[in-house]
Amino acid sequence: MNEWFDKIPVEEMIEWRRHIHQNPELSFKEYNTAAYVKEKLRSFGQIEIAEPTETSVLGILKGDFGGKTILLRADMDALPMQEESGLPYQSVVANAAHTCGHDTHTAMLLAAAKVLSGMKHQLHGTVKFIFQHAEEVNPGGAKSIVDSGLIDDVDAVIGLHIISNLDAGSINVHTEGPATTAADGFFLNIQGKGSHGSMPQKGIDPIIVGVQMINEFQTVISRYATPGEMAVLTVGEFKAGEAPNIISDKAYMSASVRTVNEETRQRIAQRIKDIVDKTCQIYGASYDLDYQFSYPSVINDKNLSELVMKSAKEVLGAEMVREVPIISASEDFAYYRQIAPISFVQLGGGTAADGCGFANHHPKFMIKEDSLISGVKTEVQSVLNFLK
Ligand SMILES: [Zn+2]
Ligand SMILES: [Zn+2]
């Protein structure tokens, strides 16, 4: 057992977590949470505080000896939904709930900051702690943190995400390459020309235009994505028409597009735009296409991810640490790669057997609080190994 295990403020951490859980704030509105985090960081001593944006907090801990700089990241925002966990510390805010576990990320990072601030005199290098706002809403908070210039000196970034349905306290790492997908999408209005159902020659049927496009979209993945590389295009919504004898004047569709490779992502977007444009041209329809690029894919650095895995094994035992495949979720943590190698790691929050069988973003999402101790141990040990 490492001597610093005793220094993990377990009870306080649970108290912080429950406080944040009960008082969730939505993306870009994390004012009270940020103030709470600042107050705690100040109470630890040793940590300088900066404010990259209105609702984010950066803690800076300079070790007594020179060395590299590492950034640990937690996000702090809640989701616009009603919590149904039934927990005694359930959200007291209408239509806001910590159903993605960002409350636990914040509490774990505070605990890691407290432990590490007690080691200032042994540290070779600097540890930065970013309490990030707005992960859940495009364009996300990570980009503005990167653009703030306050983390330009960072040599590595580690982020932990708690996930239910994974063994409580386990550390799950995809060590190399894309760990999440880029989740883009589009919203398309097709303007045709209405007519009587018996007189198609006088109209422009937007249903036909839409159907042709949807058929053509089926070639996008098979012909324009690289074989073996994950890519998905789903038209999830297609609406048009009112009655059997009326040619509708408009149609609407929306779709999601997931990719893992930036070049493929751009190629597919262009192909979709071309199909929409040319198909409308053929039929004489017009259109309004809103193509939305969301977060890019999180690309894990191999060396850094291996360091996190090794660190987790040292503090949790090898049986608690696993290599996992890519997950088809998306995360704005991806943007930190613009400044340094990154590693995004999943912390098991407990399974159905622990009463934690509901997925992240479900109104009954729950995690086993013991898992947080594994998260803090992994964060601290990874920092110590990185700065060694
Ligand atoms: Zn989420
Ligand atoms: Zn999340």
XYZ file of C-alpha atoms and ligand atoms in Angstrom:
390
model
C 0.000 0.000 0.000
C 1.253 3.446 -0.893
C 1.661 5.788 2.068
C -0.470 8.463 0.401
C -3.574 6.236 0.237
C -4.389 7.414 3.782
C -4.336 10.995 2.554
C -7.265 10.488 0.170
C -10.100 12.533 1.712
C -12.716 9.853 1.087
C -15.479 11.207 3.303
C -15.015 14.770 2.128
C -14.965 13.633 -1.480
C -18.309 11.874 -1.062
C -19.702 14.984 0.618
C -18.472 17.198 -2.294
C -19.889 14.773 -4.794
C -23.295 14.701 -3.135
C -23.404 18.476 -2.832
C -22.672 18.916 -6.535
C -25.035 16.092 -7.411
C -27.881 17.712 -5.519
C -27.225 21.142 -7.039
C -26.582 20.479 -10.734
C -25.958 23.276 -13.222
C -26.352 23.058 -16.969
C -23.648 23.600 -19.580
C -22.159 27.114 -19.657
C -24.031 27.963 -16.432
C -21.753 26.254 -13.883
C -21.384 29.419 -11.732
C -22.036 27.915 -8.304
C -20.133 24.724 -9.056
C -17.107 26.748 -10.181
C -17.292 28.878 -7.026
C -17.530 25.717 -4.904
C -14.489 24.216 -6.628
C -12.470 27.426 -6.139
C -13.326 27.531 -2.449
C -12.160 23.924 -1.987
C -8.948 24.414 -3.984
C -8.098 27.495 -1.917
C -8.641 25.542 1.293
C -5.943 23.026 0.278
C -3.256 25.756 0.167
C -0.419 25.465 -2.414
C -2.737 25.709 -5.425
C -2.908 28.812 -7.613
C -6.236 29.465 -9.271
C -6.930 30.799 -12.747
C -10.179 31.253 -14.638
C -9.904 30.301 -18.307
C -13.590 31.180 -18.855
C -16.508 32.481 -16.787
C -17.506 29.058 -15.440
C -14.315 26.994 -15.554
C -11.517 26.744 -13.010
C -7.842 25.922 -13.477
C -5.824 24.879 -10.444
C -2.029 25.043 -10.716
C 0.256 23.148 -8.360
C 3.967 23.831 -8.821
C 6.222 21.193 -7.369
C 9.350 22.303 -5.515
C 11.484 20.860 -8.298
C 11.399 21.652 -12.015
C 10.056 19.175 -14.542
C 7.238 18.469 -16.925
C 3.638 19.676 -16.710
C 0.639 17.407 -16.676
C -3.038 18.344 -16.884
C -5.851 16.363 -15.265
C -9.341 17.099 -16.522
C -12.805 16.867 -14.978
C -16.013 18.227 -16.491
C -18.675 19.794 -14.270
C -21.923 20.249 -16.213
C -25.244 18.454 -15.770
C -27.895 17.412 -18.286
C -31.270 19.065 -18.937
C -33.434 16.232 -17.611
C -35.318 15.105 -14.535
C -33.451 12.715 -12.254
C -35.320 9.568 -11.162
C -32.635 7.849 -9.094
C -34.605 8.195 -5.847
C -31.340 8.880 -3.992
C -31.548 10.959 -0.797
C -29.282 13.525 -2.473
C -31.195 13.515 -5.754
C -31.170 16.776 -7.745
C -33.258 19.545 -6.209
C -33.163 21.547 -9.439
C -35.981 21.062 -11.930
C -34.845 19.768 -15.292
C -31.178 19.432 -14.354
C -29.445 16.240 -13.293
C -25.958 14.774 -12.997
C -26.837 11.705 -15.037
C -23.453 11.578 -16.778
C -21.468 11.455 -13.544
C -19.638 14.757 -14.021
C -20.294 15.411 -10.316
C -18.051 12.431 -9.538
C -15.353 13.680 -11.943
C -15.279 17.018 -10.136
C -15.154 15.413 -6.679
C -12.396 12.976 -7.694
C -10.275 15.741 -9.179
C -10.671 17.847 -6.032
C -9.552 14.852 -3.973
C -6.559 14.255 -6.281
C -5.659 17.950 -5.999
C -5.765 17.719 -2.219
C -3.566 14.613 -2.115
C -1.050 16.067 -4.570
C -0.904 19.449 -2.836
C 0.344 17.566 0.218
C 3.216 16.245 -1.925
C 4.364 19.618 -3.298
C 7.776 19.253 -1.657
C 8.486 16.001 -3.508
C 7.020 16.911 -6.885
C 9.270 17.356 -9.912
C 7.156 19.453 -12.233
C 3.738 21.062 -12.330
C 0.259 19.597 -12.074
C -2.660 21.488 -13.563
C -6.253 20.627 -12.745
C -8.896 21.761 -15.182
C -12.484 21.835 -13.970
C -14.102 22.225 -17.348
C -17.507 23.659 -18.142
C -19.960 22.538 -20.805
C -18.974 19.113 -22.074
C -22.533 18.125 -22.960
C -23.390 20.883 -25.433
C -21.764 21.659 -28.754
C -19.334 23.512 -29.223
C -18.253 22.296 -25.768
C -16.062 23.942 -23.186
C -12.783 22.156 -23.953
C -12.058 24.216 -27.048
C -12.232 27.511 -25.159
C -9.917 26.119 -22.461
C -7.402 25.169 -25.153
C -7.798 28.606 -26.785
C -7.315 30.410 -23.443
C -3.537 29.909 -23.665
C -3.445 28.909 -19.988
C -2.511 25.312 -20.718
C -0.047 25.852 -23.588
C 2.811 24.530 -21.431
C 1.153 21.166 -20.778
C 3.013 17.968 -21.830
C 0.171 15.461 -21.331
C -3.544 15.451 -20.562
C -5.455 12.714 -18.752
C -9.247 12.566 -18.471
C -11.368 10.059 -16.591
C -15.025 9.304 -17.318
C -17.210 7.242 -15.033
C -19.382 4.726 -16.906
C -22.115 2.576 -15.419
C -22.401 -1.084 -16.434
C -18.653 -1.517 -15.977
C -17.253 -3.206 -12.839
C -17.112 -0.760 -9.945
C -13.678 0.775 -9.624
C -12.236 -0.855 -12.730
C -10.061 1.140 -15.107
C -10.780 0.565 -18.791
C -8.418 1.913 -21.406
C -8.283 1.889 -25.169
C -4.546 2.389 -25.356
C -4.006 3.488 -28.898
C -5.899 5.442 -31.507
C -9.552 6.487 -31.572
C -11.252 5.860 -28.211
C -14.504 7.620 -29.167
C -16.151 8.594 -32.438
C -16.749 12.013 -33.933
C -20.504 12.540 -33.816
C -21.598 14.927 -36.543
C -24.957 15.254 -38.194
C -27.175 17.221 -40.507
C -30.634 18.721 -40.748
C -32.103 19.082 -44.219
C -35.183 20.843 -45.539
C -36.138 20.036 -49.129
C -38.391 22.507 -50.872
C -40.403 20.997 -53.714
C -43.619 22.263 -55.264
C -47.033 21.133 -54.050
C -49.618 19.792 -56.443
C -52.733 17.612 -56.703
C -51.844 13.945 -56.317
C -53.335 13.270 -59.737
C -51.199 15.942 -61.436
C -47.581 15.128 -60.593
C -46.364 16.865 -63.748
C -47.330 20.226 -62.208
C -45.376 19.726 -58.983
C -41.946 18.810 -57.686
C -42.306 15.882 -55.320
C -39.915 16.341 -52.347
C -40.593 12.774 -51.175
C -39.038 11.395 -54.348
C -36.116 13.792 -53.983
C -35.589 12.723 -50.364
C -35.893 9.011 -51.110
C -33.347 9.254 -53.920
C -30.946 10.984 -51.569
C -31.420 8.401 -48.828
C -30.729 5.615 -51.315
C -27.631 7.395 -52.538
C -26.463 7.946 -48.937
C -26.192 4.154 -48.658
C -23.144 4.345 -50.926
C -21.382 6.913 -48.766
C -20.010 4.464 -46.205
C -19.500 1.586 -48.649
C -17.665 3.682 -51.268
C -16.201 6.704 -49.462
C -15.105 5.428 -46.042
C -11.922 3.390 -45.685
C -12.733 -0.317 -45.286
C -12.193 -1.549 -41.750
C -12.476 1.921 -40.298
C -15.580 2.619 -38.217
C -18.096 4.907 -39.950
C -21.877 5.157 -39.624
C -24.480 7.210 -41.446
C -28.049 6.958 -40.168
C -30.989 8.983 -41.422
C -33.029 8.889 -38.243
C -35.843 11.141 -39.306
C -37.724 11.678 -42.560
C -40.966 13.602 -42.627
C -43.176 14.673 -45.524
C -46.736 14.720 -46.717
C -50.206 14.970 -45.222
C -52.637 12.966 -47.372
C -52.705 10.360 -50.153
C -53.902 12.770 -52.856
C -51.591 15.704 -52.182
C -48.069 16.094 -53.464
C -46.317 17.703 -50.533
C -44.355 20.891 -51.073
C -41.630 20.059 -48.564
C -39.780 17.269 -46.811
C -37.435 17.188 -43.832
C -34.779 14.791 -42.671
C -32.093 14.615 -40.012
C -29.176 12.228 -39.751
C -26.191 11.371 -37.609
C -22.747 10.690 -39.005
C -20.048 8.992 -36.941
C -16.431 8.593 -37.948
C -13.034 8.066 -36.339
C -10.695 9.492 -38.954
C -10.539 13.210 -39.739
C -9.858 12.743 -43.457
C -12.772 10.312 -43.825
C -14.938 12.643 -41.801
C -14.323 15.534 -44.209
C -14.661 13.319 -47.290
C -18.010 11.956 -46.119
C -19.342 15.416 -45.272
C -18.432 16.646 -48.735
C -20.026 13.625 -50.378
C -23.277 14.154 -48.463
C -23.340 17.823 -49.475
C -22.790 16.848 -53.116
C -25.575 14.252 -53.068
C -28.021 16.764 -51.577
C -27.070 19.461 -54.041
C -27.026 17.343 -57.203
C -30.197 15.429 -56.386
C -32.125 18.649 -55.818
C -30.707 19.988 -59.062
C -31.917 16.934 -61.038
C -35.483 17.363 -59.772
C -35.606 21.150 -59.669
C -36.039 21.260 -55.901
C -34.245 23.630 -53.560
C -32.870 22.920 -50.122
C -31.497 24.209 -46.871
C -28.781 22.003 -45.407
C -27.411 22.549 -41.908
C -24.384 20.253 -41.577
C -23.068 20.289 -38.025
C -19.595 19.204 -37.081
C -19.510 18.261 -33.428
C -16.602 16.913 -31.375
C -13.824 15.101 -33.191
C -12.772 11.598 -32.215
C -10.685 11.243 -29.040
C -7.344 9.844 -30.209
C -5.480 8.250 -27.331
C -1.715 8.418 -27.206
C -0.171 4.985 -26.799
C 2.690 5.883 -24.437
C 0.522 7.984 -22.178
C -2.274 5.407 -22.101
C 0.208 2.677 -21.242
C 1.507 4.851 -18.426
C -2.033 5.265 -17.081
C -2.639 1.503 -17.329
C 0.610 0.704 -15.563
C -0.165 3.266 -12.858
C -3.673 1.864 -12.364
C -2.269 -1.660 -12.055
C 0.186 -0.483 -9.401
C -2.529 1.015 -7.212
C -5.535 -1.231 -7.964
C -4.049 -4.566 -8.977
C -3.846 -5.907 -12.517
C -7.263 -7.592 -12.335
C -8.970 -4.188 -12.115
C -7.391 -2.822 -15.300
C -8.525 -3.718 -18.802
C -7.948 -2.879 -22.431
C -11.265 -2.028 -24.114
C -12.412 -1.295 -27.683
C -13.514 2.075 -29.026
C -16.887 3.346 -27.748
C -19.380 5.005 -30.082
C -19.842 8.035 -27.854
C -18.243 11.430 -28.371
C -16.404 13.768 -26.014
C -14.957 17.253 -26.294
C -11.891 15.953 -24.434
C -10.696 15.330 -28.018
C -9.721 19.022 -28.345
C -6.953 18.763 -25.747
C -4.963 16.800 -28.287
C -4.280 20.125 -30.021
C -1.787 20.935 -27.255
C -0.404 17.593 -26.050
C -0.791 13.797 -26.113
C -4.008 12.743 -24.414
C -5.434 9.677 -22.723
C -9.134 9.252 -22.031
C -9.927 6.510 -19.566
C -13.185 4.899 -18.445
C -13.766 4.306 -14.759
C -16.273 1.559 -13.940
C -19.147 2.935 -11.890
C -20.778 -0.397 -11.066
C -23.034 -2.921 -12.790
C -26.681 -3.958 -12.508
C -25.659 -6.207 -9.609
C -24.636 -3.044 -7.731
C -27.900 -1.308 -8.671
C -26.047 0.629 -11.367
C -27.471 -0.977 -14.496
C -28.765 2.202 -16.106
C -26.621 3.816 -18.765
C -25.134 7.296 -18.543
C -27.818 9.876 -19.494
C -30.630 7.632 -18.175
C -32.872 9.305 -15.538
C -32.056 6.413 -13.171
C -28.301 6.526 -13.804
C -26.419 5.692 -10.631
C -22.886 4.801 -9.643
C -21.269 3.074 -6.703
C -19.433 5.749 -4.748
C -16.563 3.399 -3.792
C -15.506 3.542 -7.430
C -14.315 7.100 -6.917
C -11.425 5.917 -4.764
C -10.052 3.933 -7.727
C -10.347 7.042 -9.882
C -8.384 9.219 -7.465
C -5.687 6.582 -6.989
C -5.282 6.263 -10.751
C -5.101 10.021 -11.260
C -2.527 10.555 -8.513
C -0.342 7.591 -9.448
C -0.387 8.566 -13.127
C 0.811 12.060 -12.213
C 3.569 10.686 -9.995
C 4.757 8.290 -12.689
C 4.582 10.935 -15.415
C 6.613 13.485 -13.439
C 9.138 10.921 -12.216
Zn -22.732 12.793 -21.099
Zn -19.981 12.801 -19.749
